[in-house]
Amino acid sequence: MVHIKKRPSDIPSIEDVARLAGVSITTVSRVINKATSVKEKNRVKVLDAVKQLKFQPSIFAQRLATGKTNEVALIMPRYEGIFYSFYALELIRGIGTLCEALKLDLLLHITDVRSILSVRGVGGIIFADVIGNRHQLEDALSRGIPCVVLNNYVEDLEVSCIAIDNIGGAEAAVNYLIGLGHKRIAHISGDLVTQAAAQRFEGYKSALKKKNIALSEDIIFKTDYSRGQARMAAEKLLKMPNPPTAVFVASDSMALEVMAVAKELGRLLPRDLSIVGFDDNPSGLYGPVALTTVRQPLIRMAEESVKELNRLMTEKKSKVKKIFLPAELIIRESCQPLKST
Amino acid sequence: MVHIKKRPSDIPSIEDVARLAGVSITTVSRVINKATSVKEKNRVKVLDAVKQLKFQPSIFAQRLATGKTNEVALIMPRYEGIFYSFYALELIRGIGTLCEALKLDLLLHITDVRSILSVRGVGGIIFADVIGNRHQLEDALSRGIPCVVLNNYVEDLEVSCIAIDNIGGAEAAVNYLIGLGHKRIAHISGDLVTQAAAQRFEGYKSALKKKNIALSEDIIFKTDYSRGQARMAAEKLLKMPNPPTAVFVASDSMALEVMAVAKELGRLLPRDLSIVGFDDNPSGLYGPVALTTVRQPLIRMAEESVKELNRLMTEKKSKVKKIFLPAELIIRESCQPLKST
DNA sequence: ATGAAAGCGCTAACAA
DNA sequence: TTGTTAGCGCTTTCAT
């Protein structure tokens, strides 16, 4: 039984390099891996051969031999809305750039939340939020794969998280409105299945409570983060006999929709309605009235997640970390003090 | 010389499965690969063992053994500005989603344009534009790796391209302005090292030429796509003693900047200046005046690129394709007929 | 400083 | 239908 070498002739192996350089494959391997114990003369010969053959070691063979991988997966649940935010791009960009710097190969998975994750051979995973795909996270964890969760503080799992202080950010927004004299402050929430939306709602409620302002259910609107539902909420809100004087909106894109509706209904901004958004989406800058909003440190979040994952992958017995990043109120033009009547 | 098995005990190999199922590893391999010639009884035993051990075959061993890979790289040159466009996200999303559907693993590389691409073991590459990183493309091609170029029509290389009809789109925009009676039409170009910007400029010139309108250099502004330079151009343009009545801007984000400047200078839009952008960036919808623009079929572009790459990777002797997608003028509110004076 | 050879976990050709 | 075994291309002992 004779086996024919089936390796395509056009791609050189370590053996070809060794032959050309007149050394053993072990020596070639040493040169590739920058081991020291190689005579300068041989090193040069090998390097020459490598260059001549355009040799690149097979990543698969390397990984099979070492059992190590520097491949990292970024899981973005295909959740309606996760891609609405321009920030998804910021995250991808931040993560991608840092991975490049750390020589990590980034695998991007846009998965259906219900699908079973196939992350065979991956050295670590970053979950961009965990919405409906917790089983994927648990599965990875049970396989002993280092994981980091972004934008979601997962308390009951031994996993590193990088989350944003949504509650604090929301409180800052509402406190700002209260400070301007507003008392009747509405809220248009995002999809409350997301932790971010729930926490922003939480912050809204607690800020009011701390100042002894009663919640009124009639000016709390729950949406799915879509512009359509924001529009409906805005219309209801603006047409009330006793409309609120201010509104805290859970996302900038919805806040922009509110502004659009207000304009259509002939309201003057910010005179008739003070508005604060959340996200610091650049689109907020270019309307007739620049949007006051809450900024999330996204690039930092992205960077922290890669650093943390890298740490988990390299340190042997490393403890998970829960990292909290602050959100910052950015005051622009969409709010004004309530004129006392 | 005895070698000790160093495989971490917690991750099972095909051998463990075989032992537990009481068959040979070949049979296990057959079951995994859905080969037919396995007795139902054995198949069940193997499947049981797989489930019990949570076995997942090593992707590296598989690839080493078969020489095949389903890993695809998306190369985004870290070119200042490539990430400005919200469309980068659309592309990533579209490509990511289709890769997921086709069971291709997507590797995202955000590379410095000057860096040497290390795409060892990748089955195919999608280049999101080629700007300053042509050597990377040529290198990959010379290695025989199937490649697809997005957003850039590379004529002199045997490579598949999916490009947009920037010239046609620009002509449509300018023709529309001419149709409204405008004659003095300015252009704010993008970075002319990018093919898109160059072609939009090209379309601008040819549309004017076809209608026998002379170019005037004083109302052609060359920028790097940044908002800052757009602002400078807009200021110059608007403060001219004999300002143009219309402007075709190479990107929506710059067009929005022009609108902002116009507003600051007390101009009324679209009365004082008709504006057409390019990109169909959603931000254009939410200003006081919705932006007329040229839409690129980005999701389609993304999908076509993956399909084409997949074709190249699976067909044996496949010819490259050059695919051209149309751009469409989207008329909104930022232009109006020139009042005859 | 160098090389021979075992082994990483799998697939596929061949034999049974 | 099943098992035996060579080999994918590399790393890593161990011996020289």
XYZ file of C-alpha atoms (C1' of nucleotides) in Angstrom:
714
model
C 0.000 0.000 0.000
C 1.623 3.132 -1.197
C 0.451 6.511 -0.320
C 0.906 9.234 -2.837
C 1.829 12.615 -1.527
C -1.160 14.718 -2.319
C 0.191 18.019 -1.207
C -0.291 20.520 -3.988
C 3.134 21.137 -5.354
C 2.765 24.893 -5.378
C 2.686 25.299 -1.656
C 5.990 24.602 0.031
C 6.343 22.770 3.309
C 8.944 22.946 5.979
C 10.579 19.987 4.345
C 11.176 21.875 1.134
C 12.770 24.665 3.072
C 14.963 22.236 4.951
C 16.110 20.579 1.747
C 16.879 23.856 0.044
C 18.736 25.167 3.069
C 20.561 21.894 3.557
C 19.506 21.458 7.157
C 16.953 19.409 9.049
C 13.367 20.434 9.452
C 14.027 20.799 13.140
C 16.465 23.559 12.447
C 13.997 25.261 10.182
C 11.409 25.032 12.915
C 13.853 26.577 15.335
C 14.480 29.485 13.044
C 10.780 30.035 12.485
C 10.101 30.018 16.183
C 13.010 32.275 16.916
C 14.720 29.755 19.113
C 18.246 30.824 19.843
C 20.286 27.730 19.396
C 20.914 28.023 15.684
C 24.183 29.003 14.136
C 24.065 32.319 12.399
C 25.187 30.701 9.198
C 22.336 28.224 9.226
C 19.841 30.803 10.232
C 20.697 32.852 7.213
C 20.484 29.856 4.939
C 17.069 28.991 6.274
C 15.816 32.529 6.040
C 16.990 32.670 2.476
C 15.202 29.478 1.619
C 12.052 30.742 3.300
C 12.130 33.892 1.277
C 12.912 32.094 -1.923
C 10.064 29.642 -1.537
C 7.704 32.207 -0.056
C 7.241 29.739 2.705
C 4.575 30.270 5.323
C 4.200 27.536 7.916
C 0.882 25.777 7.937
C -1.128 27.226 10.704
C -3.053 23.992 11.033
C -0.023 21.851 11.488
C 1.352 24.311 13.997
C -1.799 24.303 15.985
C -2.177 20.597 15.834
C 1.338 20.173 17.068
C 1.223 22.763 19.807
C -2.398 22.571 20.792
C -2.369 26.334 20.920
C -4.382 28.766 18.945
C -4.526 32.504 18.750
C -7.890 32.534 17.141
C -10.537 34.526 18.924
C -14.215 34.626 18.098
C -16.483 37.621 18.337
C -20.064 36.499 18.666
C -22.702 38.947 17.654
C -26.126 37.544 18.293
C -28.322 38.198 15.300
C -30.746 40.032 17.463
C -32.998 42.503 15.764
C -31.510 45.797 16.655
C -27.989 44.917 17.589
C -26.916 46.232 14.251
C -29.058 49.318 14.396
C -26.632 51.039 16.603
C -23.732 52.620 14.836
C -21.825 51.446 17.832
C -21.717 47.905 16.624
C -19.236 49.214 14.121
C -17.241 50.980 16.789
C -17.049 47.766 18.718
C -15.979 45.737 15.744
C -13.436 48.313 14.784
C -12.023 48.566 18.272
C -11.862 44.852 18.786
C -10.494 44.221 15.327
C -7.767 46.779 15.668
C -6.560 45.539 19.011
C -6.658 41.922 17.904
C -4.488 42.870 14.993
C -2.045 44.514 17.355
C -1.940 41.514 19.667
C -1.595 39.100 16.756
C -4.890 37.482 17.519
C -6.941 36.222 14.618
C -10.460 37.520 14.869
C -13.301 35.295 13.788
C -16.556 37.128 13.367
C -19.682 35.118 14.008
C -23.045 36.690 13.445
C -25.108 33.933 14.903
C -28.734 33.278 15.198
C -29.377 33.386 18.899
C -30.982 29.987 18.774
C -28.239 28.268 16.892
C -25.685 26.047 18.455
C -22.337 27.657 18.509
C -19.564 25.811 16.789
C -16.395 27.284 18.111
C -14.160 24.310 17.733
C -10.567 25.210 18.017
C -11.068 28.742 19.158
C -8.868 30.060 21.921
C -11.313 32.542 23.336
C -14.642 34.208 22.736
C -16.012 37.700 23.094
C -19.774 37.886 23.334
C -21.133 41.197 22.136
C -23.993 41.235 24.577
C -25.886 38.165 25.634
C -29.479 38.269 24.515
C -31.293 35.048 24.088
C -28.050 33.236 23.445
C -27.037 32.501 26.976
C -26.855 28.823 26.180
C -24.040 29.612 23.780
C -22.153 31.329 26.541
C -22.773 28.548 29.013
C -21.731 25.953 26.504
C -18.465 27.707 25.780
C -17.791 28.154 29.468
C -18.473 24.491 30.150
C -15.902 23.638 27.512
C -13.378 25.671 29.408
C -13.005 28.280 26.695
C -12.072 31.726 28.039
C -14.959 34.118 27.492
C -15.629 37.806 27.886
C -19.061 39.355 27.794
C -19.482 42.848 26.514
C -22.211 45.272 27.432
C -23.897 42.916 29.810
C -23.174 42.351 33.435
C -23.715 38.641 33.976
C -23.798 38.118 37.688
C -24.548 34.481 38.064
C -21.834 33.119 35.818
C -18.118 32.848 36.390
C -17.294 34.980 33.396
C -15.510 38.245 32.776
C -17.776 41.131 31.854
C -17.164 44.607 30.534
C -20.294 46.589 31.088
C -21.400 50.164 31.001
C -22.931 52.000 33.868
C -26.294 52.404 32.233
C -28.022 53.133 35.486
C -25.605 55.891 36.370
C -25.803 57.339 32.879
C -29.574 57.358 32.935
C -29.612 58.920 36.374
C -27.263 61.648 35.216
C -29.548 62.372 32.291
C -32.673 62.554 34.399
C -30.970 64.520 37.166
C -29.895 67.023 34.575
C -33.497 67.435 33.462
C -34.663 67.731 37.027
C -31.994 70.328 37.637
C -33.444 72.338 34.780
C -36.709 72.437 36.652
C -38.535 69.640 34.878
C -40.870 67.502 36.904
C -43.020 65.832 34.323
C -40.349 63.786 32.601
C -41.316 61.026 30.209
C -39.288 57.969 29.286
C -39.180 56.089 26.029
C -37.474 52.829 26.827
C -35.693 50.393 24.572
C -36.399 46.712 24.383
C -36.494 45.669 27.996
C -35.212 42.197 27.264
C -31.853 43.884 26.791
C -30.039 44.652 29.955
C -29.047 48.077 28.688
C -32.636 49.168 28.168
C -33.754 47.717 31.468
C -30.979 49.486 33.323
C -31.632 52.794 31.648
C -35.239 52.471 32.705
C -34.006 51.591 36.171
C -31.851 54.701 36.311
C -34.768 56.819 35.154
C -36.955 55.498 37.942
C -34.374 55.773 40.677
C -33.415 59.327 39.760
C -37.035 60.395 40.015
C -37.521 58.522 43.228
C -34.499 60.117 44.832
C -35.982 63.525 44.157
C -39.393 62.419 45.327
C -40.988 62.767 41.970
C -43.732 60.234 41.490
C -43.619 57.973 38.469
C -46.545 58.293 36.165
C -47.169 55.302 34.006
C -48.907 57.321 31.317
C -45.647 58.920 30.254
C -43.573 55.763 30.193
C -43.413 54.192 26.764
C -41.930 50.790 26.143
C -40.535 50.093 22.711
C -38.340 47.646 20.844
C -35.727 50.324 20.075
C -37.152 50.813 16.592
C -37.791 54.178 15.093
C -41.335 53.159 14.291
C -42.277 52.566 17.889
C -40.430 55.687 18.934
C -42.581 57.615 16.509
C -45.770 56.208 17.959
C -44.632 57.013 21.449
C -43.664 60.533 20.467
C -47.020 61.174 18.869
C -48.903 59.973 21.891
C -46.691 61.948 24.165
C -46.899 65.208 22.272
C -50.643 65.049 21.786
C -51.440 64.590 25.434
C -53.606 67.281 26.981
C -50.985 67.681 29.654
C -47.795 66.714 27.859
C -44.501 66.174 29.654
C -41.990 68.978 29.411
C -39.036 66.661 29.008
C -38.275 63.168 27.854
C -35.404 60.792 28.414
C -35.087 58.453 25.434
C -33.183 55.183 25.664
C -31.352 55.629 22.372
C -30.262 58.479 20.161
C -31.864 57.080 17.072
C -35.213 57.046 18.843
C -34.551 60.505 20.233
C -33.981 61.752 16.712
C -37.299 60.287 15.715
C -38.935 62.131 18.581
C -37.388 65.350 17.338
C -38.664 64.666 13.853
C -42.184 64.086 15.127
C -42.062 67.213 17.242
C -41.048 69.204 14.219
C -43.850 67.712 12.163
C -46.342 68.648 14.839
C -45.116 72.203 14.823
C -43.399 72.093 18.173
C -40.383 74.219 18.776
C -37.339 72.564 20.275
C -36.092 72.672 22.909
C -38.728 75.154 24.056
C -41.668 72.786 23.948
C -39.817 69.642 24.910
C -36.416 68.950 26.375
C -34.899 65.734 25.094
C -31.975 63.602 26.263
C -30.884 60.539 24.324
C -28.403 57.786 25.001
C -25.495 56.494 22.890
C -23.783 59.575 21.525
C -24.549 58.604 17.998
C -22.933 61.182 15.696
C -26.209 61.553 13.831
C -27.383 63.472 16.844
C -25.028 66.272 15.935
C -26.448 67.204 12.611
C -30.053 68.008 13.191
C -31.339 71.548 13.652
C -30.899 71.057 17.375
C -27.895 69.072 18.539
C -28.943 66.243 20.800
C -27.942 66.109 24.449
C -27.067 62.537 25.205
C -25.146 60.019 27.286
C -21.869 58.797 25.881
C -20.609 55.263 26.240
C -16.869 54.631 26.101
C -17.162 52.117 23.324
C -13.664 51.992 22.005
C -12.443 51.556 25.517
C -14.945 48.817 26.056
C -13.737 47.085 22.939
C -10.138 47.386 23.988
C -10.759 46.205 27.506
C -12.558 43.159 26.216
C -9.666 42.070 24.052
C -7.122 42.750 26.763
C -9.139 40.810 29.270
C -9.617 37.906 26.913
C -5.953 37.872 26.125
C -5.196 37.804 29.811
C -7.528 34.889 30.387
C -5.974 33.041 27.480
C -2.410 33.492 28.603
C -2.515 33.430 32.363
C -2.963 29.964 33.678
C -5.244 30.159 36.675
C -6.813 33.522 36.168
C -9.808 34.840 37.985
C -12.564 36.460 36.028
C -13.078 40.199 36.271
C -16.177 42.310 36.225
C -15.315 45.668 34.769
C -17.619 48.637 34.898
C -17.155 51.654 32.697
C -18.786 55.001 33.349
C -21.195 56.705 30.972
C -20.943 60.435 30.572
C -23.607 63.048 30.018
C -22.893 65.191 26.981
C -24.795 68.434 27.113
C -25.694 69.996 23.801
C -28.735 71.935 22.682
C -31.808 69.815 23.082
C -32.765 70.812 26.618
C -33.637 74.056 28.250
C -34.741 75.175 31.699
C -38.420 74.953 32.365
C -39.902 78.406 32.426
C -41.788 78.745 35.626
C -45.398 79.455 34.799
C 12.435 7.504 23.777
C 8.884 7.561 24.988
C 6.554 10.282 24.202
C 3.943 11.116 26.765
C 0.527 12.023 25.515
C 0.169 15.629 26.416
C -3.370 16.117 25.303
C -5.319 17.814 28.063
C -7.560 15.153 29.472
C -10.643 17.313 29.384
C -10.907 17.514 25.656
C -11.827 14.239 24.029
C -10.366 12.993 20.787
C -11.777 10.777 18.130
C -9.955 7.938 19.815
C -11.904 8.375 23.026
C -15.118 8.276 21.099
C -14.049 5.146 19.264
C -13.140 3.426 22.480
C -16.375 4.331 24.174
C -18.429 3.290 21.181
C -16.442 0.127 20.721
C -15.540 0.773 17.103
C -12.509 1.998 15.190
C -11.708 5.633 14.767
C -12.368 5.240 11.070
C -15.957 4.387 11.776
C -16.236 7.407 13.989
C -14.783 9.525 11.248
C -17.327 8.088 8.829
C -20.190 8.963 11.092
C -18.887 12.479 11.594
C -18.533 12.991 7.897
C -21.910 11.481 7.173
C -20.487 8.759 5.009
C -23.103 6.161 4.279
C -21.389 2.889 4.860
C -21.977 2.575 8.564
C -24.419 0.162 10.147
C -27.250 1.889 11.870
C -26.362 0.179 15.102
C -22.823 1.477 15.050
C -23.903 4.907 13.966
C -26.118 5.162 17.006
C -23.380 3.952 19.289
C -20.989 6.519 17.909
C -23.502 9.322 18.088
C -24.186 8.401 21.681
C -20.522 8.457 22.539
C -20.129 11.793 20.795
C -22.939 13.272 22.794
C -21.727 11.772 26.015
C -18.196 13.120 25.607
C -19.343 16.400 24.044
C -16.921 15.555 21.316
C -16.111 18.092 18.656
C -13.544 17.083 16.073
C -10.407 19.169 16.005
C -10.710 21.556 13.203
C -6.963 21.705 12.887
C -6.515 18.004 12.506
C -9.319 17.929 9.982
C -7.800 20.656 7.957
C -4.355 19.241 8.139
C -5.650 15.908 6.962
C -7.885 17.167 4.192
C -5.972 20.211 3.132
C -9.275 22.009 2.942
C -10.442 25.007 4.846
C -13.641 26.982 4.954
C -12.049 29.970 6.507
C -12.440 33.207 4.661
C -10.718 36.479 5.427
C -12.192 39.925 5.103
C -9.444 42.462 4.743
C -10.242 46.005 5.688
C -7.315 48.259 5.030
C -6.817 50.533 7.981
C -7.169 53.499 5.769
C -8.238 56.673 7.453
C -11.827 57.026 6.471
C -12.774 53.509 5.550
C -14.491 53.299 8.872
C -16.088 56.686 8.621
C -18.746 55.366 6.403
C -21.586 53.719 8.193
C -21.491 51.428 5.243
C -18.530 49.560 6.531
C -20.934 48.133 9.038
C -23.434 47.223 6.380
C -20.722 45.415 4.503
C -19.520 43.547 7.535
C -23.014 42.646 8.476
C -23.926 41.455 5.014
C -20.756 39.468 4.565
C -20.934 38.033 8.045
C -24.484 36.924 7.694
C -23.973 35.202 4.388
C -20.794 33.510 5.570
C -22.722 32.151 8.485
C -25.347 30.788 6.123
C -22.748 29.177 3.886
C -20.850 27.730 6.835
C -17.818 29.789 6.076
C -15.739 31.019 8.983
C -15.119 34.704 8.636
C -11.807 36.123 9.736
C -11.772 39.866 10.078
C -8.470 41.574 9.435
C -8.152 45.262 9.933
C -4.744 45.645 8.479
C -2.370 48.450 8.162
C -2.128 49.015 4.449
C 1.626 48.700 4.596
C 1.714 45.502 6.543
C 2.387 42.157 5.061
C -0.678 40.057 4.995
C -0.450 36.810 6.825
C -3.276 34.748 5.512
C -1.786 31.339 6.027
C -4.347 28.670 5.745
C -7.158 30.818 4.552
C -9.360 29.491 1.782
C -10.298 32.813 0.268
C -10.107 36.535 0.789
C -12.451 39.449 0.350
C -10.755 42.796 0.057
C -12.974 45.637 1.181
C -11.567 48.078 -1.311
C -7.951 48.196 -2.326
C -6.291 51.377 -1.223
C -2.585 51.362 -0.804
C -2.624 47.666 -0.076
C -2.448 46.374 -3.586
C 0.646 44.420 -2.713
C -1.439 42.395 -0.301
C -3.845 41.549 -3.065
C -1.089 40.671 -5.485
C 0.609 38.539 -2.922
C -2.524 36.575 -2.175
C -3.218 36.138 -5.858
C 0.294 34.900 -6.465
C -0.237 32.318 -3.788
C -3.242 31.066 -5.670
C -5.718 32.096 -3.019
C -9.145 32.962 -4.433
C -9.826 36.658 -3.970
C -12.689 39.045 -4.448
C -12.350 42.804 -4.425
C -15.188 44.939 -3.213
C -15.907 48.482 -4.210
C -13.024 48.717 -6.570
C -12.846 47.753 -10.176
C -9.363 46.362 -10.655
C -8.856 46.098 -14.354
C -5.314 44.932 -14.678
C -5.485 41.958 -12.364
C -7.091 38.580 -12.886
C -9.376 38.992 -9.914
C -13.109 39.066 -9.333
C -14.508 42.473 -8.502
C -17.832 43.686 -7.230
C -17.991 47.376 -7.854
C -20.539 50.107 -7.862
C -21.365 52.308 -10.780
C -20.049 55.445 -9.185
C -19.781 57.242 -12.481
C -23.377 56.509 -13.389
C -24.567 57.472 -9.931
C -22.685 60.748 -10.028
C -23.985 61.510 -13.496
C -27.531 60.852 -12.348
C -27.040 63.241 -9.462
C -25.617 66.007 -11.605
C -28.146 65.451 -14.373
C -30.874 65.844 -11.832
C -29.439 69.170 -10.758
C -29.095 70.277 -14.341
C -32.676 69.227 -14.953
C -33.705 71.549 -12.151
C -32.147 74.386 -14.063
C -28.825 74.608 -12.269
C -25.787 75.531 -14.277
C -23.281 76.591 -11.688
C -22.857 73.288 -9.916
C -20.000 72.796 -7.487
C -18.379 69.539 -6.488
C -16.839 68.543 -3.212
C -14.856 65.431 -3.913
C -13.661 62.715 -1.596
C -10.131 61.476 -1.348
C -9.144 60.981 -4.945
C -6.794 58.142 -4.137
C -9.935 56.098 -3.669
C -11.478 54.867 -6.824
C -14.955 55.725 -5.606
C -14.100 59.394 -5.145
C -12.259 59.567 -8.441
C -15.156 58.035 -10.293
C -17.698 60.293 -8.682
C -15.619 63.218 -9.782
C -15.443 61.643 -13.203
C -19.225 61.324 -13.373
C -19.599 64.923 -12.313
C -17.333 66.098 -15.086
C -18.851 63.958 -17.778
C -22.414 64.932 -16.915
C -21.523 68.587 -17.238
C -19.629 68.009 -20.422
C -22.520 66.171 -22.025
C -24.735 69.179 -21.418
C -22.068 71.553 -22.594
C -21.585 73.160 -19.258
C -18.025 74.286 -18.778
C -16.138 73.122 -15.729
C -14.968 75.822 -13.453
C -12.100 74.922 -11.250
C -12.992 77.461 -8.609
C -16.016 75.484 -7.528
C -14.318 72.109 -7.402
C -13.055 71.247 -3.929
C -10.859 68.278 -3.240
C -10.980 66.771 0.230
C -9.999 63.701 2.164
C -13.613 62.795 2.910
C -13.360 64.324 6.352
C -15.975 66.593 7.805
C -13.332 69.147 8.576
C -12.301 69.615 4.988
C -15.925 69.565 3.897
C -16.533 72.428 6.273
C -13.697 74.457 4.812
C -14.940 73.821 1.310
C -18.483 74.758 2.250
C -17.370 78.004 3.797
C -15.364 78.988 0.763
C -18.168 78.022 -1.520
C -20.894 79.860 0.319
C -18.911 83.016 0.767
C -18.064 83.420 -2.884
C -19.328 86.605 -4.476
C -20.957 84.498 -7.132
C -21.728 81.271 -5.298
C -22.871 78.116 -7.051
C -26.562 77.373 -6.826
C -26.038 73.671 -6.360
C -23.391 71.272 -5.136
C -22.775 67.599 -5.627
C -20.933 66.206 -2.615
C -19.057 62.899 -2.749
C -20.391 61.614 0.564
C -23.407 62.123 2.737
C -21.433 62.861 5.834
C -19.707 65.717 4.018
C -23.022 66.856 2.575
C -24.415 67.054 6.095
C -21.496 69.203 7.062
C -22.235 71.499 4.154
C -25.810 71.791 5.360
C -24.621 72.615 8.842
C -22.343 75.341 7.544
C -25.106 76.757 5.369
C -27.361 76.944 8.375
C -24.673 78.665 10.421
C -24.208 81.229 7.697
C -27.910 81.927 7.673
C -28.623 80.340 4.340
C -31.991 78.788 3.726
C -32.046 75.302 2.294
C -32.769 74.237 -0.314
C -33.569 77.729 -1.530
C -30.064 79.075 -1.430
C -28.248 75.890 -2.316
C -29.348 72.591 -3.736
C -27.338 69.674 -2.383
C -26.943 66.075 -3.495
C -24.869 63.622 -1.488
C -23.691 60.094 -2.079
C -24.056 56.962 0.089
C -27.601 57.047 1.411
C -26.415 57.310 4.945
C -29.475 57.227 7.217
C -28.164 60.281 9.040
C -29.213 62.206 6.001
C -32.831 61.594 6.853
C -32.966 63.354 10.155
C -31.848 66.839 9.540
C -34.252 69.714 9.008
C -34.009 69.028 5.283
C -33.788 65.416 4.188
C -30.796 64.860 1.956
C -31.146 63.880 -1.666
C -28.485 61.309 -2.352
C -27.256 58.346 -4.374
C -27.848 54.925 -2.899
C -25.410 52.065 -3.192
C -26.726 48.517 -2.982
C -24.413 47.573 -0.173
C -26.053 44.502 1.193
C -26.253 43.138 -2.298
C -22.615 43.945 -2.813
C -21.743 42.111 0.344
C -23.761 39.102 -0.643
C -22.399 38.982 -4.148
C -18.884 39.075 -2.841
C -19.371 36.068 -0.607
C -21.197 34.137 -3.291
C -18.503 34.883 -5.789
C -15.748 33.912 -3.390
C -17.542 30.717 -2.541
C -17.818 29.955 -6.221
C -14.127 30.527 -6.761
C -13.305 28.322 -3.794
C -15.457 25.411 -4.870
C -15.323 25.405 -8.645
C -12.081 24.052 -9.901
C -11.136 26.035 -12.929
C -13.286 29.090 -12.505
C -12.959 32.299 -14.384
C -12.984 35.542 -12.501
C -15.971 37.842 -12.830
C -16.277 41.572 -12.874
C -19.630 42.536 -11.452
C -21.063 46.011 -11.668
C -23.939 47.129 -9.526
C -26.029 50.208 -10.262
C -26.341 53.187 -7.949
C -29.689 54.846 -7.606
C -30.628 58.485 -7.136
C -32.868 58.985 -4.113
C -34.716 62.256 -4.350
C -35.641 63.885 -1.072
C -35.822 67.503 -0.026
C -32.429 69.087 -0.402
C -32.788 70.338 -3.957
C -35.140 72.705 -5.656
C -35.531 74.150 -9.127
C -33.493 77.211 -9.831
C -35.761 80.221 -9.954
C -35.092 81.953 -13.208
C -33.851 85.403 -12.448
C 24.196 23.381 17.750
C 21.839 19.846 15.251
C 18.974 15.958 13.836
C 15.966 11.689 14.262
C 11.726 10.433 15.329
C 7.341 10.454 17.965
C 3.163 12.462 18.184
C -0.695 16.179 17.628
C -6.059 14.206 15.767
C -7.867 13.486 11.927
C -8.916 11.533 6.772
C -8.632 8.407 3.088
C -6.705 4.605 0.533
C -6.602 -0.001 0.889
C -7.425 -4.584 2.642
C -10.332 -7.675 4.786
C -19.447 -2.711 6.426
C -15.329 -2.272 9.003
C -10.509 -1.784 10.473
C -5.486 -0.935 9.587
C -2.375 2.271 8.535
C 0.082 6.063 6.114
C 0.324 10.652 6.026
C -1.149 15.818 6.488
C 3.143 19.582 8.347
C 4.558 20.943 12.127
C 6.723 20.942 17.318
C 9.239 18.842 20.735
C 11.706 15.608 23.292
C 15.916 13.209 23.434
C 20.330 11.876 21.859
C 24.235 13.216 19.516
